[in-house]
Amino acid sequence: MSLKNNIMKNNTKIGLIFIAVFAMVFIRGCAKDSCGDGICQVGEEKRGSCPEDCDSAKVFPDTRWTYQDLPALTNQQRLNLAVEAKKEGDAYSEQVIMEAEELSRELEDYIRKWLDGKADAKLPKGLLPPYIDSVKTHDWKLVNPDEITAEEQWYAMNMYDPQEELHQHAVDPHVTYLKLIFIAPFGSKLLVEGDFPHCRFMDYQILEPLDPGHPVTGNMGVGEVAIVDADIEPDEGHVNPFRLGADRNAKKRHYHITFELKKGNAVDLNPEAMIAPAYRAKGNTRVGGPFGFAGPWGGNELVPSIVWLRYYAPDKDAEPYGNVPWPKATLQLSTGEKFWLTCDKSKAVKDQTATVPQRPTPPIEPSNFQGSNFGWFKMYGISLLYAEADTFNKLTPWDSEEEIEKMKKNLRDIFQLLFNRGADAVPPGNYEVSATCCNYISYLIRPISLGKNKVIVLTGKLPTFPGTRNGEEEMTSGEVRYFSITHLQGGGGLGTTLYTGVPHGSLMDDEIITNEDGEYVIVFSREQDRPKNAIKKNNITWQDWGPAGRQNLNLRWLSVRPEWYLPEYAPDEKNIPWDKGAWSGQNYDFSLVGQNRPGVMGPYHPVIHYMTKEEFEALGSNIDPNDVPDWNKNNE
């Protein structure tokens, strides 16, 4: 059955909670903004007045939650800029490069004067563009690298317990994210040295080389340039604990990494390291950007560059930073002189690390779209996912196949226009991963709601993974390096409200109970609705759903191939290519992961069940995952 026929069978308007501004402009005109659950929703019936923080989506993105500031433009202004850029073609790119090179020359001249003792450490007003010297990152000054600490350079978005505190941006609570904001001239190098942490996975990701053809605006645009833990060559006499068979507890574990800072296409400048989906290359050198270009969606502004450092699942006695000091960063001119450029980033740090309050919402039954037939969306970029979902939300049973295909083409065209991203785009624009996402993860997303006295049940097979959290001595292989399922409230980090992508709970691989065949039964419910038999003794993993009726399930499948990879079933872009796996794809095949039954993932496909507490209790104490009943349509 085609997806269209499946929609027609439901014979109702499809409902979904994702937010996407692109569809507001191109799909059926401007959609009306309405509010529900304390979160701006699109395409929903209004259930009350909007809270003060429910902003209009006409000015987007709201940069409250980003590390950089951007001009406040309407969608139409951004689209006008994008159309003009396309019209100008090479002249547009040449102008961007010319402005970037001028900034680089002036910045390098000033740095050299400072090194010669002929200029103040604090950069003068007007030297930097307004969205580098902004409210988020201001008062830039030069310092001797030996006179600044790593803690002053980086800032941390720490792993946390959602039962104790809540954070935004849809981050996995099992992960600590270190972030480094910096700028430098072209031809410089960013030198980083540190110790390998005691954790499951680590990678560095630097903003792409400056490339007008592939702009990046927050989480919109192409993915960063990555170097994964196992590929980092340790210092002589030291051990890389992430390599297969390595001593994870080795005391000598130091490394040095070099990021060359250039302009150009990320794939051309990283001919091995930027080949999807592996992102593997020997050597400790990668090429990134000394600052970023936000493109038409970001007002064509130059912005600071950034490095992400991810510590997934630190050992239990090594939380949150893997029991190692933060790495030290140094900038170096092409002629060898070393320096550091620091700034007041307190507002950026405060905004990105702030806790948020609970936003309880009443129990609510899943819509027909969220019901028994629907499986998962595969993500080919955060913003594209929400654009697809918002468009999907507006479909009606009387939409023709021709109309639906036109909507999909509109989405493909606008992402090609704004970000040069799409299945047929020039690499890296045709890669699955997008800005701010981990290059080694395939993400699946699924909206779901939980009614009163109901439970959500997931069944499937858990891929094998290396044991690390208890300080195991040796790094072993696996079908994944890391796996988790997070449930979160809100759209997921696009910055359109004060409450975006807030995880209420997460289960990583070693927290999921399995039977002898590696199969799991996961139960989500409110505490008062927990079934009596949803206990560890019965091989059942239970987690509190939290106070929000509507949430999204977010699956992370992390591969480091070939050592930690399941080639037959991994939901990556090889098994699920963009044109077939994205809903807006020209050849979308919803049987791959879009149905609520195994597709390309085989037994590893998480199947969703929905039932009453009493119905689950009636299954008894020795529950075979294969005996959990299919979603009862009467419960929709």
Short mmCIF file of N, CA, C and O in Angstrom, two decimals, residues 17-19 37-41 53-55 60-66 157 160 166-171 219 351-352 354-357 359 382 386 487-504 552 554:
data_model
loop_
_atom_site.label_atom_id
_atom_site.label_comp_id
_atom_site.label_asym_id
_atom_site.label_seq_id
_atom_site.Cartn_x
_atom_site.Cartn_y
_atom_site.Cartn_z
N ILE A 17 3.27 17.40 15.35
CA ILE A 17 3.66 18.52 16.19
C ILE A 17 4.93 19.20 15.75
O ILE A 17 5.37 20.15 16.39
N PHE A 18 5.56 18.75 14.66
CA PHE A 18 6.78 19.42 14.25
C PHE A 18 6.51 20.82 13.72
O PHE A 18 5.44 21.11 13.22
N ILE A 19 7.54 21.67 13.78
CA ILE A 19 7.45 23.04 13.31
C ILE A 19 8.39 23.22 12.14
O ILE A 19 9.53 22.82 12.22
N ASP A 37 0.09 23.25 24.35
CA ASP A 37 1.06 22.61 25.23
C ASP A 37 2.20 23.54 25.59
O ASP A 37 3.30 23.10 25.91
N GLY A 38 1.99 24.85 25.50
CA GLY A 38 3.05 25.79 25.82
C GLY A 38 4.11 25.85 24.75
O GLY A 38 5.18 26.38 24.94
N ILE A 39 3.82 25.27 23.56
CA ILE A 39 4.79 25.24 22.47
C ILE A 39 4.07 25.69 21.21
O ILE A 39 2.94 25.32 20.96
N CYS A 40 4.71 26.50 20.40
CA CYS A 40 4.11 26.89 19.13
C CYS A 40 3.96 25.66 18.26
O CYS A 40 4.93 25.00 17.96
N GLN A 41 2.75 25.41 17.84
CA GLN A 41 2.48 24.31 16.92
C GLN A 41 1.97 24.91 15.61
O GLN A 41 1.41 25.99 15.58
N ASP A 53 5.98 33.53 25.47
CA ASP A 53 7.17 33.10 24.75
C ASP A 53 6.82 32.35 23.47
O ASP A 53 7.67 31.76 22.85
N CYS A 54 5.57 32.37 23.06
CA CYS A 54 5.19 31.71 21.81
C CYS A 54 5.29 32.73 20.69
O CYS A 54 4.39 33.52 20.47
N ASP A 55 6.43 32.74 20.02
CA ASP A 55 6.75 33.79 19.07
C ASP A 55 6.20 33.50 17.69
O ASP A 55 6.00 32.37 17.29
N PHE A 60 12.72 34.37 11.55
CA PHE A 60 13.30 33.07 11.88
C PHE A 60 14.69 32.99 11.26
O PHE A 60 14.91 33.52 10.18
N PRO A 61 15.67 32.36 11.85
CA PRO A 61 15.55 31.71 13.15
C PRO A 61 15.72 32.68 14.30
O PRO A 61 16.44 33.66 14.19
N ASP A 62 15.05 32.42 15.37
CA ASP A 62 15.31 33.12 16.61
C ASP A 62 16.64 32.56 17.12
O ASP A 62 16.77 31.37 17.35
N THR A 63 17.63 33.42 17.28
CA THR A 63 18.97 32.94 17.62
C THR A 63 19.21 32.88 19.12
O THR A 63 20.34 32.84 19.57
N ARG A 64 18.13 32.85 19.88
CA ARG A 64 18.27 32.77 21.33
C ARG A 64 19.15 31.60 21.76
O ARG A 64 19.92 31.71 22.69
N TRP A 65 19.01 30.47 21.05
CA TRP A 65 19.67 29.26 21.53
C TRP A 65 20.92 28.91 20.73
O TRP A 65 21.51 27.87 20.95
N THR A 66 21.31 29.75 19.79
CA THR A 66 22.51 29.47 19.01
C THR A 66 23.71 30.15 19.64
O THR A 66 23.58 31.07 20.44
N MET A 157 28.25 21.69 27.54
CA MET A 157 26.85 21.30 27.72
C MET A 157 26.92 19.89 28.31
O MET A 157 27.09 18.90 27.59
N TYR A 160 23.37 14.96 31.78
CA TYR A 160 22.51 15.30 32.90
C TYR A 160 21.42 14.24 33.06
O TYR A 160 21.23 13.39 32.17
N LEU A 166 16.16 19.81 33.33
CA LEU A 166 15.82 19.72 31.92
C LEU A 166 16.66 20.70 31.12
O LEU A 166 16.91 21.83 31.55
N HIS A 167 17.07 20.27 29.93
CA HIS A 167 17.80 21.12 28.99
C HIS A 167 17.16 21.00 27.61
O HIS A 167 16.35 20.11 27.36
N GLN A 168 17.58 21.89 26.72
CA GLN A 168 16.96 21.96 25.40
C GLN A 168 17.88 21.41 24.31
O GLN A 168 18.87 20.76 24.59
N HIS A 169 17.48 21.66 23.09
CA HIS A 169 18.26 21.38 21.87
C HIS A 169 18.25 19.90 21.50
O HIS A 169 19.03 19.49 20.63
N ALA A 170 17.43 19.05 22.12
CA ALA A 170 17.30 17.64 21.77
C ALA A 170 18.60 16.86 21.95
O ALA A 170 18.82 15.83 21.33
N VAL A 171 19.48 17.35 22.81
CA VAL A 171 20.74 16.64 23.04
C VAL A 171 20.49 15.34 23.80
O VAL A 171 19.53 15.23 24.56
N ASN A 219 21.80 25.11 12.85
CA ASN A 219 21.74 23.70 12.51
C ASN A 219 21.25 23.46 11.09
O ASN A 219 20.86 22.36 10.73
N ASP A 351 22.80 31.04 27.28
CA ASP A 351 21.64 30.62 26.50
C ASP A 351 21.68 29.14 26.17
O ASP A 351 20.66 28.45 26.19
N GLN A 352 22.86 28.62 25.86
CA GLN A 352 22.95 27.23 25.42
C GLN A 352 22.97 26.24 26.58
O GLN A 352 22.66 25.06 26.37
N ALA A 354 21.43 26.84 29.73
CA ALA A 354 20.40 27.12 30.73
C ALA A 354 19.46 25.92 30.92
O ALA A 354 19.15 25.19 29.97
N THR A 355 19.04 25.72 32.14
CA THR A 355 17.99 24.75 32.41
C THR A 355 16.64 25.39 32.10
O THR A 355 16.50 26.61 32.05
N VAL A 356 15.64 24.55 31.89
CA VAL A 356 14.29 25.04 31.61
C VAL A 356 13.31 24.35 32.53
O VAL A 356 13.57 23.25 33.02
N PRO A 357 12.16 24.97 32.80
CA PRO A 357 11.19 24.37 33.71
C PRO A 357 10.38 23.28 33.04
O PRO A 357 10.36 23.15 31.81
N ARG A 359 7.08 21.68 31.59
CA ARG A 359 5.87 22.19 30.94
C ARG A 359 4.86 21.05 30.86
O ARG A 359 4.70 20.41 29.81
N ILE A 382 18.16 18.45 10.26
CA ILE A 382 17.14 18.81 11.24
C ILE A 382 16.04 19.65 10.61
O ILE A 382 14.85 19.37 10.74
N TYR A 386 11.76 18.82 9.85
CA TYR A 386 10.60 19.55 10.34
C TYR A 386 9.81 20.18 9.20
O TYR A 386 8.59 20.32 9.29
N HIS A 487 13.23 10.39 24.47
CA HIS A 487 11.90 10.97 24.22
C HIS A 487 11.91 12.42 24.71
O HIS A 487 12.37 12.73 25.80
N LEU A 488 11.42 13.30 23.85
CA LEU A 488 11.57 14.73 24.10
C LEU A 488 10.32 15.50 23.70
O LEU A 488 9.54 15.07 22.85
N GLN A 489 10.19 16.64 24.33
CA GLN A 489 9.04 17.52 24.10
C GLN A 489 9.48 18.72 23.27
O GLN A 489 10.51 19.31 23.51
N GLY A 490 8.68 19.07 22.29
CA GLY A 490 8.99 20.25 21.48
C GLY A 490 9.63 19.89 20.17
O GLY A 490 10.05 18.76 19.93
N GLY A 491 9.74 20.89 19.30
CA GLY A 491 10.13 20.67 17.92
C GLY A 491 11.55 20.21 17.70
O GLY A 491 11.84 19.60 16.70
N GLY A 492 12.49 20.57 18.57
CA GLY A 492 13.82 20.02 18.41
C GLY A 492 14.89 20.95 17.95
O GLY A 492 15.57 20.69 16.97
N GLY A 493 15.06 22.09 18.63
CA GLY A 493 16.28 22.85 18.45
C GLY A 493 16.28 23.88 17.35
O GLY A 493 17.32 24.44 17.04
N LEU A 494 15.15 24.17 16.72
CA LEU A 494 15.14 25.18 15.67
C LEU A 494 15.05 26.59 16.21
O LEU A 494 15.19 27.55 15.48
N GLY A 495 14.81 26.75 17.50
CA GLY A 495 14.91 28.06 18.11
C GLY A 495 13.71 28.95 17.89
O GLY A 495 13.81 30.18 17.98
N THR A 496 12.52 28.39 17.61
CA THR A 496 11.37 29.24 17.36
C THR A 496 10.56 29.54 18.61
O THR A 496 9.66 30.35 18.58
N THR A 497 10.85 28.86 19.72
CA THR A 497 10.15 29.15 20.96
C THR A 497 11.15 29.07 22.10
O THR A 497 12.32 28.78 21.93
N LEU A 498 10.65 29.32 23.30
CA LEU A 498 11.49 29.21 24.48
C LEU A 498 11.61 27.76 24.96
O LEU A 498 12.19 27.51 26.00
N TYR A 499 11.05 26.83 24.22
CA TYR A 499 11.02 25.44 24.68
C TYR A 499 11.19 24.54 23.47
O TYR A 499 10.24 24.19 22.79
N THR A 500 12.41 24.17 23.14
CA THR A 500 12.67 23.43 21.92
C THR A 500 13.43 22.15 22.21
O THR A 500 14.53 22.17 22.74
N GLY A 501 12.84 21.03 21.86
CA GLY A 501 13.52 19.75 21.96
C GLY A 501 14.03 19.43 23.34
O GLY A 501 15.22 19.25 23.54
N VAL A 502 13.13 19.33 24.33
CA VAL A 502 13.53 19.09 25.72
C VAL A 502 13.38 17.61 26.06
O VAL A 502 12.25 17.11 26.18
N PRO A 503 14.48 16.87 26.21
CA PRO A 503 14.37 15.45 26.57
C PRO A 503 13.80 15.27 27.98
O PRO A 503 14.22 15.93 28.93
N HIS A 504 12.84 14.37 28.08
CA HIS A 504 12.29 13.99 29.38
C HIS A 504 12.82 12.64 29.83
O HIS A 504 12.52 12.20 30.95
N ASN A 552 8.33 13.29 21.15
CA ASN A 552 8.93 12.64 19.99
C ASN A 552 9.92 11.59 20.47
O ASN A 552 10.66 11.83 21.43
N ASN A 554 13.35 9.74 19.55
CA ASN A 554 14.53 10.04 18.75
C ASN A 554 15.53 8.91 18.92
O ASN A 554 16.07 8.71 20.01
#
